[in-house]
Short mmCIF file of C-alpha atoms and ligand atoms in Angstrom, two decimals:
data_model
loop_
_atom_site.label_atom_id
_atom_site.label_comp_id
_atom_site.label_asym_id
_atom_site.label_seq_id
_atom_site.Cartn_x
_atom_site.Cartn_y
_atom_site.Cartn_z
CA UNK A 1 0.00 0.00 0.00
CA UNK A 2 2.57 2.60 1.04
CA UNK A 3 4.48 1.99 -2.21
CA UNK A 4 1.37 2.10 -4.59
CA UNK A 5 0.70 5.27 -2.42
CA UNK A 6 4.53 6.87 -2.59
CA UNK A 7 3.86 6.16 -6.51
CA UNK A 8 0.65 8.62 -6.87
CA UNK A 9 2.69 11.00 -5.14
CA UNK A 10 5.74 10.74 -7.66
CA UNK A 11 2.87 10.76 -10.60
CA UNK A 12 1.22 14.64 -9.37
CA UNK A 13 5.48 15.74 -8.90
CA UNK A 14 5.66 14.82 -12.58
CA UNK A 15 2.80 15.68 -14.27
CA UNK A 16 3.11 19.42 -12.61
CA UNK A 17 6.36 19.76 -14.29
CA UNK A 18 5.31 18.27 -17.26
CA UNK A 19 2.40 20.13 -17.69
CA UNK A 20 3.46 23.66 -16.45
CA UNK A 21 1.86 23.66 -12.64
CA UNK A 22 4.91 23.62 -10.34
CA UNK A 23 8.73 23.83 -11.52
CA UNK A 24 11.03 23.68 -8.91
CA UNK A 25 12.93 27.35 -7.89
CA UNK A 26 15.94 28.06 -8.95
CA UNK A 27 16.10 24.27 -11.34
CA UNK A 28 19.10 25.39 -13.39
CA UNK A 29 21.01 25.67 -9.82
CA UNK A 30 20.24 22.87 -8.72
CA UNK A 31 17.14 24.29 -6.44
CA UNK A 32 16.61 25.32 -3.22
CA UNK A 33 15.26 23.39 -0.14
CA UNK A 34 11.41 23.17 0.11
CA UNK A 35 10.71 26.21 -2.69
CA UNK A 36 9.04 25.54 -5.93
CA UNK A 37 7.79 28.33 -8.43
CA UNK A 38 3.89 27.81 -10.38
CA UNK A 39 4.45 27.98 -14.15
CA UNK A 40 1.11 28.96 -16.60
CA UNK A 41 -1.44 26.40 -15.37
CA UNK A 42 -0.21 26.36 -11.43
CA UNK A 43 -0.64 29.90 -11.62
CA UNK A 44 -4.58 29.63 -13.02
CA UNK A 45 -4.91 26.83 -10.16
CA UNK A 46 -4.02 29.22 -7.47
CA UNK A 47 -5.58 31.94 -8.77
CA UNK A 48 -8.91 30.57 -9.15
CA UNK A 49 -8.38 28.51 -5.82
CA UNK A 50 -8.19 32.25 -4.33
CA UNK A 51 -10.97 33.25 -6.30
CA UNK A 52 -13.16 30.66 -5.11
CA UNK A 53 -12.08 31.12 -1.38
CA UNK A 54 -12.44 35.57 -1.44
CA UNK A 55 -15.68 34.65 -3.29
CA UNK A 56 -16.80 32.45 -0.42
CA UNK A 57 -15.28 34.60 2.68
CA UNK A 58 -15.59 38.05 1.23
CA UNK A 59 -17.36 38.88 -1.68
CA UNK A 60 -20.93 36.94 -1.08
CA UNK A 61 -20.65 38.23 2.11
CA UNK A 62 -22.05 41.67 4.63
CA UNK A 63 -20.25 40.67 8.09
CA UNK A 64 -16.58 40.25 6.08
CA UNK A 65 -14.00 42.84 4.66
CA UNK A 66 -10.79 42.05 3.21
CA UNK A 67 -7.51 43.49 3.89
CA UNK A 68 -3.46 43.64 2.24
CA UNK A 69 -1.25 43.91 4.59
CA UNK A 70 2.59 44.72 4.80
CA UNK A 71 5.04 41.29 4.95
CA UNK A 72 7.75 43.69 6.92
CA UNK A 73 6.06 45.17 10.18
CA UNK A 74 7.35 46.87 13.05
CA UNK A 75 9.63 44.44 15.07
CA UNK A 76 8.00 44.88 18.16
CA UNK A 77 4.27 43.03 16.78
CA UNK A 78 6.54 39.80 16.38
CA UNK A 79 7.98 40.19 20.01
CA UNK A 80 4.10 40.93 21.13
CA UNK A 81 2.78 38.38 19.40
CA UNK A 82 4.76 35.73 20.89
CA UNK A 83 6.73 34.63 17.49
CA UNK A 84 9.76 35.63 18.13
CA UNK A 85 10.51 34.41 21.79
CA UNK A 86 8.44 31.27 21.25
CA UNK A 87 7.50 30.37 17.30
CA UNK A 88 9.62 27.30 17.07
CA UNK A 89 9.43 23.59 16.38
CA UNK A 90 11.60 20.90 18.26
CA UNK A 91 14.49 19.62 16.58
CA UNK A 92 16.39 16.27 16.47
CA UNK A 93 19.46 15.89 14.89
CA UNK A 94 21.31 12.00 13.13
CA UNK A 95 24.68 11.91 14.14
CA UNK A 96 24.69 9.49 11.40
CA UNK A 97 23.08 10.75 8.34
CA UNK A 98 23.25 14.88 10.02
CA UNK A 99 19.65 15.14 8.74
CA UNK A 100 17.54 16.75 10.83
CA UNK A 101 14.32 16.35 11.65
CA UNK A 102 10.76 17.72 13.35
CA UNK A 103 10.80 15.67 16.68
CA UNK A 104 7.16 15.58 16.66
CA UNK A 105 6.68 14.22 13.07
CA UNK A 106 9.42 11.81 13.49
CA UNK A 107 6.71 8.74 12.84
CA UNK A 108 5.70 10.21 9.73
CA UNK A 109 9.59 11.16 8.22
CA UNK A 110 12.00 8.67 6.79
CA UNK A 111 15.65 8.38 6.67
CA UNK A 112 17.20 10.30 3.85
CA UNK A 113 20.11 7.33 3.19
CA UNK A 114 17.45 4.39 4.03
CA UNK A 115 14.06 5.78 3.25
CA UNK A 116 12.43 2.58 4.19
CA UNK A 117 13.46 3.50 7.74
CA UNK A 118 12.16 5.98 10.38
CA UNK A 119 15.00 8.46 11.33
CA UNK A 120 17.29 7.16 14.13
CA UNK A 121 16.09 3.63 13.04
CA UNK A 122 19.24 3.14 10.53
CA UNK A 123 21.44 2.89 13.68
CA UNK A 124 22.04 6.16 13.51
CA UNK A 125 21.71 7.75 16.90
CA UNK A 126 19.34 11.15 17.59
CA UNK A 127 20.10 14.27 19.29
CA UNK A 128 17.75 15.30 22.31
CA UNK A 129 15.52 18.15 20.61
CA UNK A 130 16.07 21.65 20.10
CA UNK A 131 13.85 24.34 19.87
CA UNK A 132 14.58 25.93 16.58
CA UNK A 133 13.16 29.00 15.34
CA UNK A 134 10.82 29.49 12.46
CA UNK A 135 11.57 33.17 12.02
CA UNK A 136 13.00 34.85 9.19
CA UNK A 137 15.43 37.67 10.35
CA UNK A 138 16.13 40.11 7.57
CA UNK A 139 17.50 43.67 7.93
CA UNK A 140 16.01 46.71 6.67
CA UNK A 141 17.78 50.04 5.51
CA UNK A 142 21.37 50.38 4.98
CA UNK A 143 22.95 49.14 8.05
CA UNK A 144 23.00 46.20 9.56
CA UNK A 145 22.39 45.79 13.10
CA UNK A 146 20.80 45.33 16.20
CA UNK A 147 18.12 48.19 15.53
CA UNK A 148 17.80 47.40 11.70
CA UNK A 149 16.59 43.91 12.71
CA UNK A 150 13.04 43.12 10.98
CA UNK A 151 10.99 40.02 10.25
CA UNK A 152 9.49 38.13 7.18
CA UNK A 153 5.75 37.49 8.68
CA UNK A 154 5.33 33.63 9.80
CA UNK A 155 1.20 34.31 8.78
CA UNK A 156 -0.93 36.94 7.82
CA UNK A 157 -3.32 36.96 10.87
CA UNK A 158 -0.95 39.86 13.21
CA UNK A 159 -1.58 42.42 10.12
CA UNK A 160 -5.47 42.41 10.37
CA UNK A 161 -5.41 42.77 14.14
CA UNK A 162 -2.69 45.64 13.84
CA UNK A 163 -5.52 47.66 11.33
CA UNK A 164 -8.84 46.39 13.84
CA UNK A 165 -9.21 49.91 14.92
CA UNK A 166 -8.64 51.07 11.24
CA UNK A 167 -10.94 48.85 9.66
CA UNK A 168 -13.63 48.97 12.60
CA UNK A 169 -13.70 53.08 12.32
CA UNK A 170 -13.69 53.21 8.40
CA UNK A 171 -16.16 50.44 7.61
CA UNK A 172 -18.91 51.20 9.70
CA UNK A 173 -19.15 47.55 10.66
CA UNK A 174 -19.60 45.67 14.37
CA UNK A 175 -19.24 42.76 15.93
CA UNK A 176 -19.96 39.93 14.81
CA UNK A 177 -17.58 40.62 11.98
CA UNK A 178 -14.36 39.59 9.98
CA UNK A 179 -11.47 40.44 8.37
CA UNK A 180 -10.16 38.69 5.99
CA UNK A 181 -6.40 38.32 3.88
CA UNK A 182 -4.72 36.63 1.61
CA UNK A 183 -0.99 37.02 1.47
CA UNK A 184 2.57 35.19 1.36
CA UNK A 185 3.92 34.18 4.73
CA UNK A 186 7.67 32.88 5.81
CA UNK A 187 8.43 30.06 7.55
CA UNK A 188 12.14 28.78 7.76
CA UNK A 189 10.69 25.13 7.90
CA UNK A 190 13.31 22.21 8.53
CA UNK A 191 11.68 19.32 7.71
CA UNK A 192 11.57 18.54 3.77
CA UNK A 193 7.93 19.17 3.05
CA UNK A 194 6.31 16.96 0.51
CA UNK A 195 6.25 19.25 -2.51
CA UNK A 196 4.41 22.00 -1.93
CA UNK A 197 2.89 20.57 1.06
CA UNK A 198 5.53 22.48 3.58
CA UNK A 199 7.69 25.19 2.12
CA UNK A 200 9.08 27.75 2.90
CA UNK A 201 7.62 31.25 1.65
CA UNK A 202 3.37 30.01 0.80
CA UNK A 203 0.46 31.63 0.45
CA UNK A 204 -2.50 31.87 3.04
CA UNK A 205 -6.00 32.82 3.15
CA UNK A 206 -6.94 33.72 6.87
CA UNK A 207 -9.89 35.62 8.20
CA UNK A 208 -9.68 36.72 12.21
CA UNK A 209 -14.07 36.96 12.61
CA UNK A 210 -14.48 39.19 15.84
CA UNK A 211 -17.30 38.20 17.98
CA UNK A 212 -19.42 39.32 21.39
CA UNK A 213 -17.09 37.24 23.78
CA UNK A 214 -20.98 36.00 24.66
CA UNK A 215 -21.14 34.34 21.01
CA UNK A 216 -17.78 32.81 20.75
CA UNK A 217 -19.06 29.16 21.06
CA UNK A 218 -21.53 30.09 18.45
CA UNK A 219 -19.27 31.12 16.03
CA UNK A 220 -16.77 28.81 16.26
CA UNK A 221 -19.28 25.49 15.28
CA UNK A 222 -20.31 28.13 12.73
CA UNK A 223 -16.77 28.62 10.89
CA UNK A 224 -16.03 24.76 11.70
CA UNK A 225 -18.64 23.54 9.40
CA UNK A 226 -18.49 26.36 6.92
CA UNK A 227 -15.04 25.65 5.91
CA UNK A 228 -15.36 22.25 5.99
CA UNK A 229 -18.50 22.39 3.26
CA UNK A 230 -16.17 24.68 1.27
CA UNK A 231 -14.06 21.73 0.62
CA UNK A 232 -16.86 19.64 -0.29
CA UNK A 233 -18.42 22.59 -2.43
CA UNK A 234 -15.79 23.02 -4.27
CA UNK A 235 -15.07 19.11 -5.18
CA UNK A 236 -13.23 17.40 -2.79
CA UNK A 237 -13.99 13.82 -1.76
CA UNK A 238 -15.81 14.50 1.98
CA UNK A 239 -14.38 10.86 2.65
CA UNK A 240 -10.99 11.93 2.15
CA UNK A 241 -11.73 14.96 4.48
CA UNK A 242 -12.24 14.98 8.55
CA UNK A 243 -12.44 17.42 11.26
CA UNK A 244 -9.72 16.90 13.75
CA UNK A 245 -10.72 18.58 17.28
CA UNK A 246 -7.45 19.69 18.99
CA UNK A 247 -6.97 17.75 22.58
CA UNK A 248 -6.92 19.65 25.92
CA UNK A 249 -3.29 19.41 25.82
CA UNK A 250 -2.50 20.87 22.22
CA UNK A 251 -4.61 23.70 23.13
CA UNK A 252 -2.13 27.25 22.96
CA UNK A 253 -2.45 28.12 27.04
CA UNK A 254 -4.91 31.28 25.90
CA UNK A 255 -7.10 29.09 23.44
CA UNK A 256 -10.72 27.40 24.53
CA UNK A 257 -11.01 25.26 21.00
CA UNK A 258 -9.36 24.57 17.70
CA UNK A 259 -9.81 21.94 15.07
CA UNK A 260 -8.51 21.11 11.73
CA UNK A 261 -9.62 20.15 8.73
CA UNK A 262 -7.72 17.06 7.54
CA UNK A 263 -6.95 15.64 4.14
CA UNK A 264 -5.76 11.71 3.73
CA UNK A 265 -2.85 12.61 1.17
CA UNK A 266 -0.51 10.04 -0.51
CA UNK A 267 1.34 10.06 2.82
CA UNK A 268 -0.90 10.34 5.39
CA UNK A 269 -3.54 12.16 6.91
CA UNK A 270 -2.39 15.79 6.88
CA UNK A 271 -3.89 19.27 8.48
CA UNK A 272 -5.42 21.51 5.35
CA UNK A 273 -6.75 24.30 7.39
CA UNK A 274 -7.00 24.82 11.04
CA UNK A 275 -9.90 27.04 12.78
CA UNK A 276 -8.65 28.51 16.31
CA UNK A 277 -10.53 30.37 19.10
CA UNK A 278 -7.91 32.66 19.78
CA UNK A 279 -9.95 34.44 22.37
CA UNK A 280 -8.90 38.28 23.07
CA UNK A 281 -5.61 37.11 23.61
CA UNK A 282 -3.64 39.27 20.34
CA UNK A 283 -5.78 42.07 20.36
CA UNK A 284 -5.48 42.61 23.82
CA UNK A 285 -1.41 41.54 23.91
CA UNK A 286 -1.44 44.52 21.10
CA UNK A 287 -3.16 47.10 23.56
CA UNK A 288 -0.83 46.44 26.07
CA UNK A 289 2.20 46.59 24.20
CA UNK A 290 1.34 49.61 22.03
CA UNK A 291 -0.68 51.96 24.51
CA UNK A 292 -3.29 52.18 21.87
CA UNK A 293 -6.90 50.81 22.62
CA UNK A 294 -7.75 48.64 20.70
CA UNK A 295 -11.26 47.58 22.25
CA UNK A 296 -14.60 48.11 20.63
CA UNK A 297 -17.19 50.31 22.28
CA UNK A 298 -20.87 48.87 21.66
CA UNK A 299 -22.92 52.55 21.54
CA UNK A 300 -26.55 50.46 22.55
CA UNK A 301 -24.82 48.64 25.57
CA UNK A 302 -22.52 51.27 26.04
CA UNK A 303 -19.48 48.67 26.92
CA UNK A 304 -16.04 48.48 26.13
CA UNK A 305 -14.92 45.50 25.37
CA UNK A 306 -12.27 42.95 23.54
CA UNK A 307 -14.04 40.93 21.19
CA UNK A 308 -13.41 37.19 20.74
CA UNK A 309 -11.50 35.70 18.11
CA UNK A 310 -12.00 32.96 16.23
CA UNK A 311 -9.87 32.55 13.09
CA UNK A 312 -10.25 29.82 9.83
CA UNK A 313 -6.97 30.12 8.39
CA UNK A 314 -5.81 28.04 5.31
CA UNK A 315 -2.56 27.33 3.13
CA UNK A 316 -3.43 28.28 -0.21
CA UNK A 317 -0.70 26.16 -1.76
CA UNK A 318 -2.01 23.46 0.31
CA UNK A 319 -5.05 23.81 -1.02
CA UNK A 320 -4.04 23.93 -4.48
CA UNK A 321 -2.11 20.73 -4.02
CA UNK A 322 -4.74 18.87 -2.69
CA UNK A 323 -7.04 19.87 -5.33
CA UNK A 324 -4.82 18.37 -7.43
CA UNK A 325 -4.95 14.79 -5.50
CA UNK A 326 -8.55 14.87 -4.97
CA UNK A 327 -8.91 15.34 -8.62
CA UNK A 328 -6.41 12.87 -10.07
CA UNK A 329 -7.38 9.34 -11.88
CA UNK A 330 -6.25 7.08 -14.00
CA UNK A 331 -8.99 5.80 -15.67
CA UNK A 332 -9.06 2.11 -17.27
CA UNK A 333 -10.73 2.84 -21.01
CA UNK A 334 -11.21 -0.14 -23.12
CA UNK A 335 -7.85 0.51 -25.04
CA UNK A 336 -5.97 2.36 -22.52
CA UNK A 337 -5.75 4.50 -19.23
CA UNK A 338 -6.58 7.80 -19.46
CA UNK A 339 -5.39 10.48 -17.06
CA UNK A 340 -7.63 12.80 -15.54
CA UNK A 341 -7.85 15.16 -13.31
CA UNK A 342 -11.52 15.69 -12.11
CA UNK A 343 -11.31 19.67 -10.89
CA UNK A 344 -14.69 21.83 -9.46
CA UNK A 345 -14.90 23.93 -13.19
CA UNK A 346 -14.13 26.82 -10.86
CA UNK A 347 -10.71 25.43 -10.23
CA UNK A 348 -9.94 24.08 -12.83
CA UNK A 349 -7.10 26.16 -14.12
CA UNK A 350 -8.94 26.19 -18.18
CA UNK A 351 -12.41 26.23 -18.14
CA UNK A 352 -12.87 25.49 -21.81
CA UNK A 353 -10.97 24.37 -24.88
CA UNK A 354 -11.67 25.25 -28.22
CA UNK A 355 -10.65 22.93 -30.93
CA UNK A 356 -11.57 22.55 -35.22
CA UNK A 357 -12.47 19.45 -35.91
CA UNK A 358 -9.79 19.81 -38.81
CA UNK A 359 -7.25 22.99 -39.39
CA UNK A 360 -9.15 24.06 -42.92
CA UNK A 361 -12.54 24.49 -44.20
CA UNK A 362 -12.59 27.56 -42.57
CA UNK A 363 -13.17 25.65 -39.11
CA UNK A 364 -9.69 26.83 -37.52
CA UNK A 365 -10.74 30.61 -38.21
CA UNK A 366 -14.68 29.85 -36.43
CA UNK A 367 -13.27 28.09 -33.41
CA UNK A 368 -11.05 31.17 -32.80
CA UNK A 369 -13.84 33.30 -32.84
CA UNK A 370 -15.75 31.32 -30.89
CA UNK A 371 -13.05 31.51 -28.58
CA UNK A 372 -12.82 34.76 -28.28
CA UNK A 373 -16.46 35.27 -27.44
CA UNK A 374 -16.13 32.54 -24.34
CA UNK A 375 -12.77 34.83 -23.47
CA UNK A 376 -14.71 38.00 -22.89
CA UNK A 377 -17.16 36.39 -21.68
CA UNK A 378 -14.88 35.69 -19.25
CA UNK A 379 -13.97 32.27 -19.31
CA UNK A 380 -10.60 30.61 -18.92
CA UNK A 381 -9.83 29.70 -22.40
CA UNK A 382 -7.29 27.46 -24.74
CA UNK A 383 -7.34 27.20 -28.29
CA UNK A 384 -5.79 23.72 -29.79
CA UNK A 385 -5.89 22.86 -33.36
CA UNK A 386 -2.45 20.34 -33.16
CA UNK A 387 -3.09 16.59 -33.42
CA UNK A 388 -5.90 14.28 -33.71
CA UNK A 389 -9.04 15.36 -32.31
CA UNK A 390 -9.05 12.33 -29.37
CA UNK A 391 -5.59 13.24 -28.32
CA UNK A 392 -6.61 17.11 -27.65
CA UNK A 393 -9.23 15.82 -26.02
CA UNK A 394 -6.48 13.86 -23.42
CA UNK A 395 -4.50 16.86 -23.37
CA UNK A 396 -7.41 18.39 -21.48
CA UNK A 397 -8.37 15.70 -19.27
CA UNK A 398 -4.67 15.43 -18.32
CA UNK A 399 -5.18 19.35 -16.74
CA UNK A 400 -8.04 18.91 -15.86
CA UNK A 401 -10.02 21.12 -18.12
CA UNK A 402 -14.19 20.21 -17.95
CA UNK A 403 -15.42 21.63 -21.20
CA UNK A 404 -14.34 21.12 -24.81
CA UNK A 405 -16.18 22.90 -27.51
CA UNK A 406 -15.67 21.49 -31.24
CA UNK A 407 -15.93 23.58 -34.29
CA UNK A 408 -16.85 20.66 -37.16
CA UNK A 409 -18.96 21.09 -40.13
CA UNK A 410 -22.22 21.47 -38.47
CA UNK A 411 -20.76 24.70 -37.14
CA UNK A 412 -20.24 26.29 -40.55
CA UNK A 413 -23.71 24.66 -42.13
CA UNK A 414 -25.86 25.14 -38.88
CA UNK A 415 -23.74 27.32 -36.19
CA UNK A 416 -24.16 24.37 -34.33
CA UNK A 417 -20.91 23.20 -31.78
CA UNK A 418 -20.23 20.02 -30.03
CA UNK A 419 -19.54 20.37 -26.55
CA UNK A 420 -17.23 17.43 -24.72
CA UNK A 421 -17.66 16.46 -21.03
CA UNK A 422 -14.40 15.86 -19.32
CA UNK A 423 -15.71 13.75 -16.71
CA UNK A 424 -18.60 11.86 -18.58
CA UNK A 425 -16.56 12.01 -21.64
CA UNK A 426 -20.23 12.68 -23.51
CA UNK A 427 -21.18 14.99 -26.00
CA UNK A 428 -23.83 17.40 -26.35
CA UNK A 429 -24.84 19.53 -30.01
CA UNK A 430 -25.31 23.12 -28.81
CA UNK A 431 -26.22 26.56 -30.88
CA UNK A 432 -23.55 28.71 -31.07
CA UNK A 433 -25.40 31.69 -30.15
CA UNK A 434 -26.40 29.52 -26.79
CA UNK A 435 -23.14 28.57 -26.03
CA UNK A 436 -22.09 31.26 -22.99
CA UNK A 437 -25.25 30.04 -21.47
CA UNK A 438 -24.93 26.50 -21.76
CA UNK A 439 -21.16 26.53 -20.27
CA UNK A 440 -22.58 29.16 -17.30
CA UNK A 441 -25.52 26.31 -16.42
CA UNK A 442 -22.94 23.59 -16.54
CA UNK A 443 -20.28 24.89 -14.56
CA UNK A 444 -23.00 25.78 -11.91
CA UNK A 445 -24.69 22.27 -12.06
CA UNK A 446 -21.30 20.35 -12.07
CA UNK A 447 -21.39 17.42 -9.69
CA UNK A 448 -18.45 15.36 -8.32
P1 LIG M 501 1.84 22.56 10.46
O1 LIG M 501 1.43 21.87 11.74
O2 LIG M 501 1.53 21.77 9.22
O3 LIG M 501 3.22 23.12 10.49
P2 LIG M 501 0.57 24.89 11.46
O4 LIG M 501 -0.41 24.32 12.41
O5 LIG M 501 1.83 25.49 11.95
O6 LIG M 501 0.88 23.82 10.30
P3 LIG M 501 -0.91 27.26 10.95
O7 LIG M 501 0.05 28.13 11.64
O8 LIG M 501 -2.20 26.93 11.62
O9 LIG M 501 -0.18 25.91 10.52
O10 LIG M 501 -1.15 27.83 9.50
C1 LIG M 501 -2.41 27.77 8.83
C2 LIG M 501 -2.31 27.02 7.53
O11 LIG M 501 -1.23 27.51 6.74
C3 LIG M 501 -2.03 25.54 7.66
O12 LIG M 501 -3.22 24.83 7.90
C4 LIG M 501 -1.45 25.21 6.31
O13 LIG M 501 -2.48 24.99 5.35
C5 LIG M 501 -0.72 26.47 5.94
N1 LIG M 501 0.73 26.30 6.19
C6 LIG M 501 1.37 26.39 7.37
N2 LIG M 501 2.70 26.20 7.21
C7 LIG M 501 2.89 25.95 5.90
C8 LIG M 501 4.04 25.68 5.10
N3 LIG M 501 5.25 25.64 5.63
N4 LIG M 501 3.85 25.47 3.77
C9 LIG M 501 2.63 25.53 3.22
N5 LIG M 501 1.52 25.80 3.91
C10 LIG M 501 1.64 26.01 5.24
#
């Protein structure tokens, strides 16, 4: 099982470099630990993976507001916040092999000379653990120094409650409410990460959602199953998912609940997203430390008060990669197996292909216009008039794409197009004039 599993694994690694998703940084070097780049269709993955989660946090919403926050703050919010005194994972060293390794994943790593083996099992002996610190120190200005010293962010989350009071006076808006980012964050993780799984600068959507301290409980089974249905709304396998409630003794000493949203990857059960209670504890750290009073004054009850925090906050490359697994088959076909990759239409990183049947006849000159008109409509587009029309067809099951529209001689005589179902592989006759419609209804009715 674990090999046939390892194997799926090595399949995604390939097919993302093969097919323009993720490259790894810096290749020509030889790379860089744990840091990949997104080429042309990783890029529309992301994108559209954002899309869907702004859409679902932000944009259909009244009670959330987004923010963009600076990467390089003021020193002193990562000595508030706890990061830089205490934002660190324990350490064990081989004096074998000198890997080293994240003492509390140590069931879940392998030996980098015997992979078959757990570290330390190779008779290699470990190191007691270290604390070692996630931080990324950089300097800012021209001189280097002790007073020059400034951070990379570890997350996104300290920004929005640095601009609470902002937002709260310039959005007219009151608890219960959010705010919501989504932004690179910097973590100078040790442990190699299973692609994009764990590196080292990623992407994050978080949302801090302040709440009458009265409601917390409320809220929190609220977010819980929201974000967990946004997973299965947008495609993923809800048997593949679970909702992992954090024991009494995981708890951070000012939290009263956190859970997170797991995904069964290739190697193991892994945390997606986690959703925290965070209390008052950062807004209130941040009043102390700054002078500045950062509590909200309800004018009906006429109280002053810290709101309650509780705080969904995802990795979007995380996301993107899982997408990816959820999505992948190989699918036995009478002749062959054909690869496919079964994305939500509103991930997928095309929506639609356009293809002539044949490159003459005037079809190649059609299907470009035809794909011009599902471009400003504002599809994701990709015109394709190389090879036979079956192996296009794979092409775009390959990334995943859930439409294909055919330009053939029915086109020309009766502006009629065929349009090809990625997952069904069926095919339906549709008027060209109908087209935008037909591809709006179907990416709304698309079922798993
Ligand atoms: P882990 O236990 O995996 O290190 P964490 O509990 O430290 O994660 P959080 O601080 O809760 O993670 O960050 C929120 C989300 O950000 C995670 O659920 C994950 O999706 C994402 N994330 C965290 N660290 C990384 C990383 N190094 N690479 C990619 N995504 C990450």
């Amino acid at each position: 099982m674990a090999a046939a599993k390892a194997t799926l694994m090595d399949k995604i690694v390939s097919l993302c470099k093969r097919k323009g998703f993720v490259f790894q940084a810096s290749e020509i070097y030889g790379g860089i630990g744990n840091t990949y780049d997104y080429g042309p269709l990783g890029v529309e993955l992301k994108r559209k993976v954002k899309e869907a989660w702004w859409n679902s946090m932000v944009t259909t919403r009244a009670d959330v507001v987004g923010l963009d926050s600076a990467i390089i703050q003021n020193p002193k919010v990562w000595e508030t916040s706890g990061h830089v005194g205490g934002f660190s994972d324990p350490m064990v060293d081989c004096k074998t092999c000198k890997g080293r390794f994240r003492a509390d994943h140590i069931d879940e790593l392998s030996c980098p000379e015997k992979p078959s083996k757990k570290p330390g099992e190779c008779h290699g002996e470990l190191t007691e653990a270290r604390s070692f610190n996630l931080m990324f120190k950089t300097n800012v200005g021209a001189l280097e120094g002790a007073s020059s010293v400034a951070y990379l962010r570890p997350e996104t989350a300290q920004g929005i409650f640095l601009n609470f009071k902002n937002v709260l006076e310039s959005s007219r808006i009151k608890p219960p409410f959010g705010i919501a980012q989504i932004g690179k964050s910097f973590r100078n993780e040790i442990t190699p990460g299973n692609f994009v799984f764990r590196t080292r600068e990623f992407e994050q959507g978080e949302m801090e959602f302040f709440v009458p301290p009265a409601e917390n409980d409320k809220w929190y089974e609220y977010w819980k199953n929201e974000r967990f249905d946004w997973y299965v709304r947008h495609g993923i396998n809800p048997e593949k998912l679970r909702m992992r409630d954090h024991a009494e003794d995981e708890l951070a000493h000012y939290s009263t609940g956190c859970a997170d949203v797991e995904y069964e990857y290739p190697f193991g059960w892994g945390e997606l997203e986690g959703i925290a209670c965070r209390t008052d504890f950062d807004l209130s750290r941040h009043a102390e430390a700054s002078g500045s009073d950062l509590r909200y004054f309800d004018p009906e009850s006429k109280e002053r008060y810290f709101p309650y925090v509780i705080e969904p906050a995802g990795g979007i490359d995380r996301m993107a990669l899982t997408f990816m697994v959820d999505a992948y088959e190989e699918q036995q076909l009478e002749k062959d197996i054909r690869v496919v990759l079964h994305f939500h239409p509103l991930i997928a990183p095309t929506t639609v292909a356009v293809f002539p049947l044949v490159k003459k006849e005037g079809m190649p000159e059609k299907a470009r216009e035809i794909e011009e008109q599902l471009r400003l409509a504002r599809f994701s587009t990709f015109y394709d008039e190389k090879a036979a029309i079956g192996r296009r067809y794979r092409r775009q099951d390959e990334v995943g794409t859930p439409f294909c529209v055919t330009v053939d001689g029915d086109t020309l005589s009766e502006n009629v197009v065929t349009v090809r179902h990625r997952d069904s592989m069926e095919q339906d006759k549709v008027k060209s004039d109908e087209l935008v419609a037909y591809l709006h209804q179907a990416v709304q009715e698309w079922k798993r």
